[in-house]
Amino acid sequence: MSGFVFSEKPIPIERGEGAYLYDEDGNEYLDMGASYACVPLGHGHPAITEAVTEQFERLTYVQASYPNAARTALYERLAETAPDPIDKVWLCNSGTEANEAALKFARAATGESKLVATMQGFHGRTMGSLATTWKSKYKEPYEPLIGDVEFVPYDDADALAEAVDDDTAGVIVEPVQGEGGINPASTEYLRAAREVTEDAGAALIFDEVQTGMGRTGALWNCQRAGITPDIITSAKGLANGLPMGATLCRDWIAENYGSHASTFSGGPVVSAAAGATVQTVIEDGVADNAAAMGEYLQSELEAALGDEVREVRGEGLLVGVEVGRGANRALKELAMNHGVLALPAGRTVVRLLPPLTVDEAHVDEVVDAMEAVVT
Ligand code: PLP
């Protein structure tokens, strides 16, 4: 038997420590993808290991209908750190499930069905989230998906205002598009999105699966824009490597959520991991480090790569280097010749999203590698 979904890379990874991964021969790799943004605190962080081990020994799993201290502590921590007045949370196991719930909640709370999503957006691969994802290559073999989804150009407030009407249940948007090529939305656009959805009585859903947990320089990206959506979705780094998703929402959404649930919603072990992750991100000022190191990374890349690349862009430690058609070749060379593991964002962009705990020495290492590969 062999797996058949993800194509395998020829580097058998055995262990991880901080920002580095090690293969079976002991070769070291700088994990500039943070394993798909799933380890904001780096690999093997002691606070997470301790929380998980302690909880595993005490109680591995109990269904969500029984209160459990690890889950309750996580609810409280998320409510404390979410922007007011978001104080309700539903837990699940992945980003697509968090978005699936958000779309269902928006429909149930408004009684409407129309969903508005953005071109180049990515929200996951289950049938509902997939219907709001832009690229046809992800969708075509599985159609028909759920209907009533209108796509609008990203970062275009006028187009959004035209699409949102009284029949709209929700607007789903990434404040910085990840998979779509690392495209940050302007603050004006995000504020306009807040206004038009409020006027229409529709739910504004911020997909913060990739931007959350401090990655863009604030715990939640919406805090940078100074707005509070109706729903924020989170996953990836939420439990620093364990599978967890969360759908955070305002009261009017939570009060009318319909009937939605999941067996593994917030099991004690993943809840303990997520609680320790959120606490460490806050206490260690991880979002501030992401802001400072993101600025340093972007300016060093611009200085080193100059006109050799089309653009360096991003927010915090979610950075894209637009290298043109050679993105896959660059990624291969980075891995095989320079011990740097990065990710693509479409066919033309090298995506850098390291653990948020990296320092200047890590940044210098990746900038040297990018310079060697690109110039
Ligand atoms: N939303 C965004 C913005 C993502 O980047 C992703 C995954 O890359 C998802 C949703 C889906 O998350 P998952 O793969 O955990 O289902």
Short mmCIF file of C-alpha atoms and ligand atoms in Angstrom, two decimals:
data_model
loop_
_atom_site.label_atom_id
_atom_site.label_comp_id
_atom_site.label_asym_id
_atom_site.label_seq_id
_atom_site.Cartn_x
_atom_site.Cartn_y
_atom_site.Cartn_z
CA MET A 1 0.00 0.00 0.00
CA SER A 2 1.25 3.51 -0.70
CA GLY A 3 -0.22 6.98 -0.22
CA PHE A 4 -1.37 8.66 -3.41
CA VAL A 5 -2.44 12.20 -2.67
CA PHE A 6 0.66 14.31 -1.98
CA SER A 7 3.65 13.83 -4.28
CA GLU A 8 6.58 12.65 -2.19
CA LYS A 9 9.73 14.72 -1.97
CA PRO A 10 12.98 12.72 -1.91
CA ILE A 11 13.94 13.83 1.61
CA PRO A 12 12.84 11.40 4.34
CA ILE A 13 12.41 13.68 7.35
CA GLU A 14 13.10 12.04 10.69
CA ARG A 15 13.07 14.72 13.36
CA GLY A 16 12.78 18.45 13.99
CA GLU A 17 14.16 21.00 16.41
CA GLY A 18 13.31 24.70 16.39
CA ALA A 19 13.42 26.03 12.83
CA TYR A 20 15.26 22.94 11.50
CA LEU A 21 14.27 19.53 10.17
CA TYR A 22 16.71 16.60 9.87
CA ASP A 23 16.60 13.74 7.38
CA GLU A 24 17.47 10.11 8.06
CA ASP A 25 21.15 10.76 7.20
CA GLY A 26 21.33 13.64 9.68
CA ASN A 27 21.29 16.39 7.02
CA GLU A 28 19.87 19.68 8.31
CA TYR A 29 17.14 21.73 6.55
CA LEU A 30 15.89 25.19 7.47
CA ASP A 31 12.09 24.79 7.49
CA MET A 32 11.07 28.01 5.71
CA GLY A 33 7.56 26.63 5.17
CA ALA A 34 7.05 25.84 8.88
CA SER A 35 5.62 22.58 7.52
CA TYR A 36 2.70 24.42 5.83
CA ALA A 37 2.59 27.09 8.58
CA CYS A 38 1.74 24.43 11.16
CA VAL A 39 4.58 25.06 13.61
CA PRO A 40 4.62 28.79 14.51
CA LEU A 41 6.75 28.01 17.58
CA GLY A 42 9.10 25.71 15.68
CA HIS A 43 9.52 21.96 15.99
CA GLY A 44 9.63 20.26 19.40
CA HIS A 45 8.80 23.35 21.48
CA PRO A 46 9.11 22.28 25.14
CA ALA A 47 5.90 24.05 26.31
CA ILE A 48 3.85 22.08 23.77
CA THR A 49 5.60 18.77 24.47
CA GLU A 50 4.99 19.20 28.20
CA ALA A 51 1.31 20.18 27.80
CA VAL A 52 0.60 17.29 25.41
CA THR A 53 2.46 14.67 27.46
CA GLU A 54 0.77 15.68 30.69
CA GLN A 55 -2.69 15.69 29.08
CA PHE A 56 -2.09 12.43 27.21
CA GLU A 57 -1.28 10.64 30.45
CA ARG A 58 -4.27 12.16 32.27
CA LEU A 59 -6.98 11.77 29.58
CA THR A 60 -6.46 11.31 25.85
CA TYR A 61 -10.02 11.79 24.69
CA VAL A 62 -13.53 12.45 25.89
CA GLN A 63 -16.44 13.57 23.72
CA ALA A 64 -17.13 17.29 23.51
CA SER A 65 -20.47 17.00 25.31
CA TYR A 66 -18.60 16.56 28.61
CA PRO A 67 -16.80 19.67 29.90
CA ASN A 68 -13.05 19.17 30.10
CA ALA A 69 -10.53 21.54 31.69
CA ALA A 70 -8.11 21.60 28.73
CA ARG A 71 -10.90 22.46 26.28
CA THR A 72 -12.49 25.02 28.63
CA ALA A 73 -9.11 26.71 29.14
CA LEU A 74 -8.67 26.93 25.37
CA TYR A 75 -12.16 28.42 24.91
CA GLU A 76 -11.28 31.05 27.49
CA ARG A 77 -7.88 31.81 26.01
CA LEU A 78 -9.31 32.20 22.50
CA ALA A 79 -12.15 34.41 23.75
CA GLU A 80 -9.63 36.62 25.61
CA THR A 81 -7.41 37.03 22.58
CA ALA A 82 -10.07 37.41 19.85
CA PRO A 83 -11.15 40.94 18.97
CA ASP A 84 -14.33 42.11 20.76
CA PRO A 85 -17.15 41.13 20.51
CA ILE A 86 -16.08 37.73 19.19
CA ASP A 87 -16.35 35.36 22.15
CA LYS A 88 -17.78 32.08 20.87
CA VAL A 89 -15.73 29.26 19.38
CA TRP A 90 -16.40 25.95 17.67
CA LEU A 91 -13.48 23.52 17.43
CA CYS A 92 -12.66 21.03 14.69
CA ASN A 93 -9.63 19.39 13.07
CA SER A 94 -8.58 21.37 9.99
CA GLY A 95 -8.85 24.59 8.03
CA THR A 96 -11.39 23.32 5.56
CA GLU A 97 -13.67 22.16 8.37
CA ALA A 98 -13.37 25.53 10.10
CA ASN A 99 -14.47 27.22 6.86
CA GLU A 100 -17.15 24.63 6.15
CA ALA A 101 -18.63 25.45 9.55
CA ALA A 102 -18.32 29.20 8.92
CA LEU A 103 -20.27 28.93 5.65
CA LYS A 104 -22.96 26.78 7.27
CA PHE A 105 -23.20 29.12 10.27
CA ALA A 106 -23.52 32.16 7.96
CA ARG A 107 -26.38 30.51 6.05
CA ALA A 108 -28.15 29.38 9.23
CA ALA A 109 -27.82 32.73 11.00
CA THR A 110 -28.98 34.86 8.06
CA GLY A 111 -31.48 32.49 6.47
CA GLU A 112 -29.93 33.41 3.12
CA SER A 113 -27.90 31.22 0.76
CA LYS A 114 -25.69 33.37 -1.47
CA LEU A 115 -21.96 33.31 -0.71
CA VAL A 116 -19.42 35.77 -2.06
CA ALA A 117 -15.78 34.71 -2.43
CA THR A 118 -12.71 36.17 -4.13
CA MET A 119 -10.83 35.29 -7.28
CA GLN A 120 -7.55 33.45 -6.47
CA GLY A 121 -8.89 32.67 -2.98
CA PHE A 122 -8.25 29.31 -1.29
CA HIS A 123 -10.46 28.02 1.50
CA GLY A 124 -10.01 24.25 1.52
CA ARG A 125 -11.01 21.05 -0.21
CA THR A 126 -14.25 19.76 1.33
CA MET A 127 -17.31 20.38 -0.84
CA GLY A 128 -18.47 23.67 0.73
CA SER A 129 -15.06 25.28 1.24
CA LEU A 130 -14.05 24.05 -2.21
CA ALA A 131 -17.04 25.80 -3.75
CA THR A 132 -15.62 29.12 -2.46
CA THR A 133 -12.09 28.29 -3.65
CA TRP A 134 -11.16 29.90 -6.95
CA LYS A 135 -8.89 27.63 -8.99
CA SER A 136 -10.76 25.24 -11.26
CA LYS A 137 -8.01 22.58 -11.04
CA TYR A 138 -9.07 21.92 -7.44
CA LYS A 139 -12.77 21.80 -8.32
CA GLU A 140 -13.43 20.38 -11.77
CA PRO A 141 -13.29 16.63 -11.06
CA TYR A 142 -15.75 16.99 -8.17
CA GLU A 143 -18.44 19.18 -9.68
CA PRO A 144 -21.26 20.01 -9.16
CA LEU A 145 -20.33 21.68 -5.87
CA ILE A 146 -22.75 23.71 -3.75
CA GLY A 147 -24.27 26.49 -5.84
CA ASP A 148 -24.92 30.18 -5.22
CA VAL A 149 -21.30 31.32 -4.94
CA GLU A 150 -20.29 34.57 -6.69
CA PHE A 151 -16.60 35.34 -7.19
CA VAL A 152 -15.34 38.93 -7.21
CA PRO A 153 -11.88 40.37 -7.96
CA TYR A 154 -9.72 40.50 -4.81
CA ASP A 155 -8.99 43.84 -3.16
CA ASP A 156 -11.67 45.60 -5.22
CA ALA A 157 -14.13 47.33 -2.88
CA ASP A 158 -16.49 48.47 -5.67
CA ALA A 159 -16.85 44.95 -7.09
CA LEU A 160 -17.57 43.62 -3.60
CA ALA A 161 -20.18 46.31 -2.93
CA GLU A 162 -21.90 45.40 -6.19
CA ALA A 163 -21.98 41.68 -5.38
CA VAL A 164 -23.23 41.87 -1.78
CA ASP A 165 -27.01 42.28 -1.48
CA ASP A 166 -29.90 41.38 0.79
CA ASP A 167 -29.74 37.73 -0.36
CA THR A 168 -26.13 37.35 0.77
CA ALA A 169 -25.42 34.99 3.67
CA GLY A 170 -21.70 35.66 3.86
CA VAL A 171 -18.52 36.99 2.31
CA ILE A 172 -15.40 34.85 2.80
CA VAL A 173 -12.01 36.47 2.37
CA GLU A 174 -8.35 35.86 3.24
CA PRO A 175 -6.85 39.14 4.52
CA VAL A 176 -3.63 38.06 2.79
CA GLN A 177 -4.14 35.50 0.02
CA GLY A 178 -1.71 32.63 0.55
CA GLU A 179 -2.14 29.92 -2.08
CA GLY A 180 -3.24 32.63 -4.55
CA GLY A 181 0.27 34.14 -4.60
CA ILE A 182 0.81 36.06 -1.29
CA ASN A 183 -1.45 39.04 -1.97
CA PRO A 184 -2.11 41.34 1.00
CA ALA A 185 -5.45 43.18 0.85
CA SER A 186 -5.44 46.91 1.58
CA THR A 187 -6.83 48.09 4.91
CA GLU A 188 -9.38 50.22 3.02
CA TYR A 189 -10.69 47.12 1.23
CA LEU A 190 -11.07 45.14 4.45
CA ARG A 191 -12.86 48.06 6.11
CA ALA A 192 -15.15 48.42 3.09
CA ALA A 193 -15.89 44.68 3.31
CA ARG A 194 -16.93 45.21 6.93
CA GLU A 195 -19.24 48.05 5.96
CA VAL A 196 -21.02 46.41 3.02
CA THR A 197 -21.63 43.16 4.88
CA GLU A 198 -22.97 45.01 7.91
CA ASP A 199 -25.32 47.07 5.74
CA ALA A 200 -26.61 43.93 3.98
CA GLY A 201 -26.95 41.87 7.19
CA ALA A 202 -24.45 39.33 5.81
CA ALA A 203 -21.68 37.61 7.77
CA LEU A 204 -18.11 38.73 7.12
CA ILE A 205 -15.85 35.67 7.36
CA PHE A 206 -12.09 36.20 7.68
CA ASP A 207 -10.24 33.05 6.71
CA GLU A 208 -7.21 33.36 9.00
CA VAL A 209 -6.17 29.72 8.61
CA GLN A 210 -2.79 30.90 7.32
CA THR A 211 -2.60 34.51 8.61
CA GLY A 212 -3.63 33.77 12.21
CA MET A 213 -1.59 32.92 15.30
CA GLY A 214 0.69 35.94 14.94
CA ARG A 215 2.01 35.21 11.45
CA THR A 216 1.36 38.67 10.01
CA GLY A 217 2.46 40.64 13.07
CA ALA A 218 -0.76 40.55 15.16
CA LEU A 219 -2.41 37.50 16.70
CA TRP A 220 -5.23 37.91 14.14
CA ASN A 221 -4.68 39.88 10.94
CA CYS A 222 -8.05 41.66 11.32
CA GLN A 223 -6.58 43.45 14.35
CA ARG A 224 -4.09 45.12 12.02
CA ALA A 225 -6.95 46.47 9.92
CA GLY A 226 -8.80 47.52 13.10
CA ILE A 227 -12.01 45.68 12.24
CA THR A 228 -13.92 42.80 13.75
CA PRO A 229 -15.47 40.32 11.31
CA ASP A 230 -18.45 38.18 12.29
CA ILE A 231 -16.46 34.97 11.97
CA ILE A 232 -12.71 34.22 12.06
CA THR A 233 -11.47 30.79 11.03
CA SER A 234 -8.19 29.33 12.22
CA ALA A 235 -6.22 26.07 11.86
CA LYS A 236 -2.65 25.25 10.71
CA GLY A 237 -0.49 26.69 13.54
CA LEU A 238 -3.22 26.74 16.17
CA ALA A 239 -1.92 23.65 18.02
CA ASN A 240 1.71 23.91 16.79
CA GLY A 241 1.62 20.74 14.69
CA LEU A 242 -1.37 18.86 16.05
CA PRO A 243 -4.54 18.91 13.93
CA MET A 244 -6.97 21.56 15.13
CA GLY A 245 -9.26 24.11 13.52
CA ALA A 246 -11.46 26.77 15.10
CA THR A 247 -14.42 28.85 13.99
CA LEU A 248 -14.62 31.94 16.20
CA CYS A 249 -17.77 34.04 16.00
CA ARG A 250 -19.99 36.77 17.35
CA ASP A 251 -23.10 35.94 19.39
CA TRP A 252 -25.61 36.43 16.54
CA ILE A 253 -23.86 33.70 14.57
CA ALA A 254 -23.42 31.30 17.50
CA GLU A 255 -27.02 31.72 18.64
CA ASN A 256 -28.39 30.52 15.29
CA TYR A 257 -25.82 28.00 14.17
CA GLY A 258 -28.31 25.28 13.21
CA SER A 259 -27.09 21.75 13.85
CA HIS A 260 -23.40 21.21 13.26
CA ALA A 261 -20.89 19.08 15.15
CA SER A 262 -17.85 16.84 14.89
CA THR A 263 -16.84 13.82 16.98
CA PHE A 264 -13.29 15.02 17.56
CA SER A 265 -14.26 18.64 18.27
CA GLY A 266 -11.60 19.84 20.72
CA GLY A 267 -10.26 16.61 22.20
CA PRO A 268 -8.26 17.16 25.41
CA VAL A 269 -4.79 16.49 23.92
CA VAL A 270 -5.12 18.86 20.95
CA SER A 271 -6.85 21.40 23.19
CA ALA A 272 -3.90 21.26 25.60
CA ALA A 273 -1.52 21.76 22.66
CA ALA A 274 -3.53 24.70 21.32
CA GLY A 275 -3.88 26.28 24.77
CA ALA A 276 -0.12 26.09 25.29
CA THR A 277 0.49 27.45 21.77
CA VAL A 278 -1.77 30.49 22.21
CA GLN A 279 -0.28 31.17 25.66
CA THR A 280 3.30 30.95 24.37
CA VAL A 281 2.55 33.11 21.32
CA ILE A 282 1.18 35.81 23.65
CA GLU A 283 3.72 35.55 26.48
CA ASP A 284 6.78 35.38 24.23
CA GLY A 285 5.70 38.29 22.01
CA VAL A 286 5.83 36.00 18.98
CA ALA A 287 3.66 38.28 16.79
CA ASP A 288 6.06 41.19 17.40
CA ASN A 289 8.97 38.97 16.38
CA ALA A 290 7.05 38.01 13.21
CA ALA A 291 6.56 41.70 12.40
CA ALA A 292 10.24 42.57 12.97
CA MET A 293 11.70 39.51 11.24
CA GLY A 294 9.21 39.87 8.37
CA GLU A 295 10.38 43.41 7.75
CA TYR A 296 14.02 42.33 7.94
CA LEU A 297 13.39 39.37 5.60
CA GLN A 298 11.64 41.52 2.98
CA SER A 299 14.26 44.28 3.03
CA GLU A 300 17.20 41.82 2.89
CA LEU A 301 15.57 39.92 0.01
CA GLU A 302 14.97 43.15 -1.90
CA ALA A 303 18.59 44.23 -1.36
CA ALA A 304 20.02 40.84 -2.35
CA LEU A 305 17.76 39.98 -5.26
CA GLY A 306 17.14 43.44 -6.73
CA ASP A 307 15.90 43.34 -10.32
CA GLU A 308 16.41 39.57 -10.58
CA VAL A 309 12.88 39.04 -9.25
CA ARG A 310 9.61 40.76 -10.12
CA GLU A 311 8.53 41.51 -6.56
CA VAL A 312 9.00 40.70 -2.89
CA ARG A 313 5.73 41.14 -0.98
CA GLY A 314 3.81 39.99 2.07
CA GLU A 315 3.00 40.81 5.67
CA GLY A 316 4.99 39.70 8.69
CA LEU A 317 6.42 36.24 8.12
CA LEU A 318 4.15 35.42 5.18
CA VAL A 319 6.39 36.50 2.32
CA GLY A 320 6.27 35.78 -1.40
CA VAL A 321 9.07 36.21 -3.92
CA GLU A 322 7.72 36.53 -7.45
CA VAL A 323 10.42 34.71 -9.42
CA GLY A 324 8.44 34.04 -12.63
CA ARG A 325 8.05 30.63 -14.21
CA GLY A 326 11.10 29.22 -12.42
CA ALA A 327 9.48 28.85 -8.98
CA ASN A 328 9.58 25.04 -8.96
CA ARG A 329 13.19 24.92 -10.11
CA ALA A 330 14.14 27.46 -7.41
CA LEU A 331 12.35 25.42 -4.73
CA LYS A 332 14.14 22.23 -5.78
CA GLU A 333 17.55 23.92 -5.77
CA LEU A 334 16.88 25.55 -2.41
CA ALA A 335 16.12 22.14 -0.92
CA MET A 336 18.74 19.98 -2.60
CA ASN A 337 21.70 22.40 -2.76
CA HIS A 338 21.13 24.80 0.13
CA GLY A 339 19.17 22.87 2.76
CA VAL A 340 16.24 25.31 2.70
CA LEU A 341 12.66 23.99 2.48
CA ALA A 342 10.18 26.54 1.11
CA LEU A 343 6.79 26.32 -0.61
CA PRO A 344 5.22 27.48 -3.86
CA ALA A 345 2.27 29.89 -4.06
CA GLY A 346 1.02 29.27 -7.58
CA ARG A 347 3.56 28.66 -10.34
CA THR A 348 5.52 31.89 -10.09
CA VAL A 349 5.98 32.60 -6.39
CA VAL A 350 8.35 31.14 -3.77
CA ARG A 351 6.50 31.31 -0.45
CA LEU A 352 8.48 31.83 2.75
CA LEU A 353 6.60 31.29 6.00
CA PRO A 354 9.03 30.08 8.65
CA PRO A 355 8.37 29.43 12.32
CA LEU A 356 7.61 32.81 13.93
CA THR A 357 10.49 32.34 16.36
CA VAL A 358 13.24 32.75 13.72
CA ASP A 359 16.02 35.28 14.29
CA GLU A 360 18.27 37.34 12.00
CA ALA A 361 20.72 34.46 11.53
CA HIS A 362 17.92 32.27 10.08
CA VAL A 363 16.84 35.11 7.80
CA ASP A 364 20.44 35.66 6.62
CA GLU A 365 20.70 31.94 5.84
CA VAL A 366 17.62 31.95 3.59
CA VAL A 367 18.54 35.24 1.91
CA ASP A 368 21.99 33.86 1.00
CA ALA A 369 20.35 30.72 -0.39
CA MET A 370 17.78 32.70 -2.40
CA GLU A 371 20.55 34.91 -3.78
CA ALA A 372 22.54 31.89 -4.93
CA VAL A 373 19.50 30.28 -6.55
CA VAL A 374 17.93 33.32 -8.19
CA THR A 375 20.82 35.51 -9.34
N1 PLP B 1 -7.75 28.39 4.17
C1 PLP B 1 -6.53 28.82 3.86
C2 PLP B 1 -6.27 30.29 3.74
C3 PLP B 1 -5.48 27.90 3.64
O1 PLP B 1 -4.26 28.34 3.32
C4 PLP B 1 -5.76 26.51 3.77
C5 PLP B 1 -4.71 25.50 3.52
O2 PLP B 1 -3.71 25.73 2.91
C6 PLP B 1 -7.05 26.12 4.11
C7 PLP B 1 -8.02 27.08 4.31
C8 PLP B 1 -7.40 24.65 4.26
O3 PLP B 1 -6.80 24.15 5.41
P1 PLP B 1 -6.64 22.56 5.62
O4 PLP B 1 -5.64 22.09 4.62
O5 PLP B 1 -6.19 22.41 7.04
O6 PLP B 1 -7.97 21.96 5.39
#
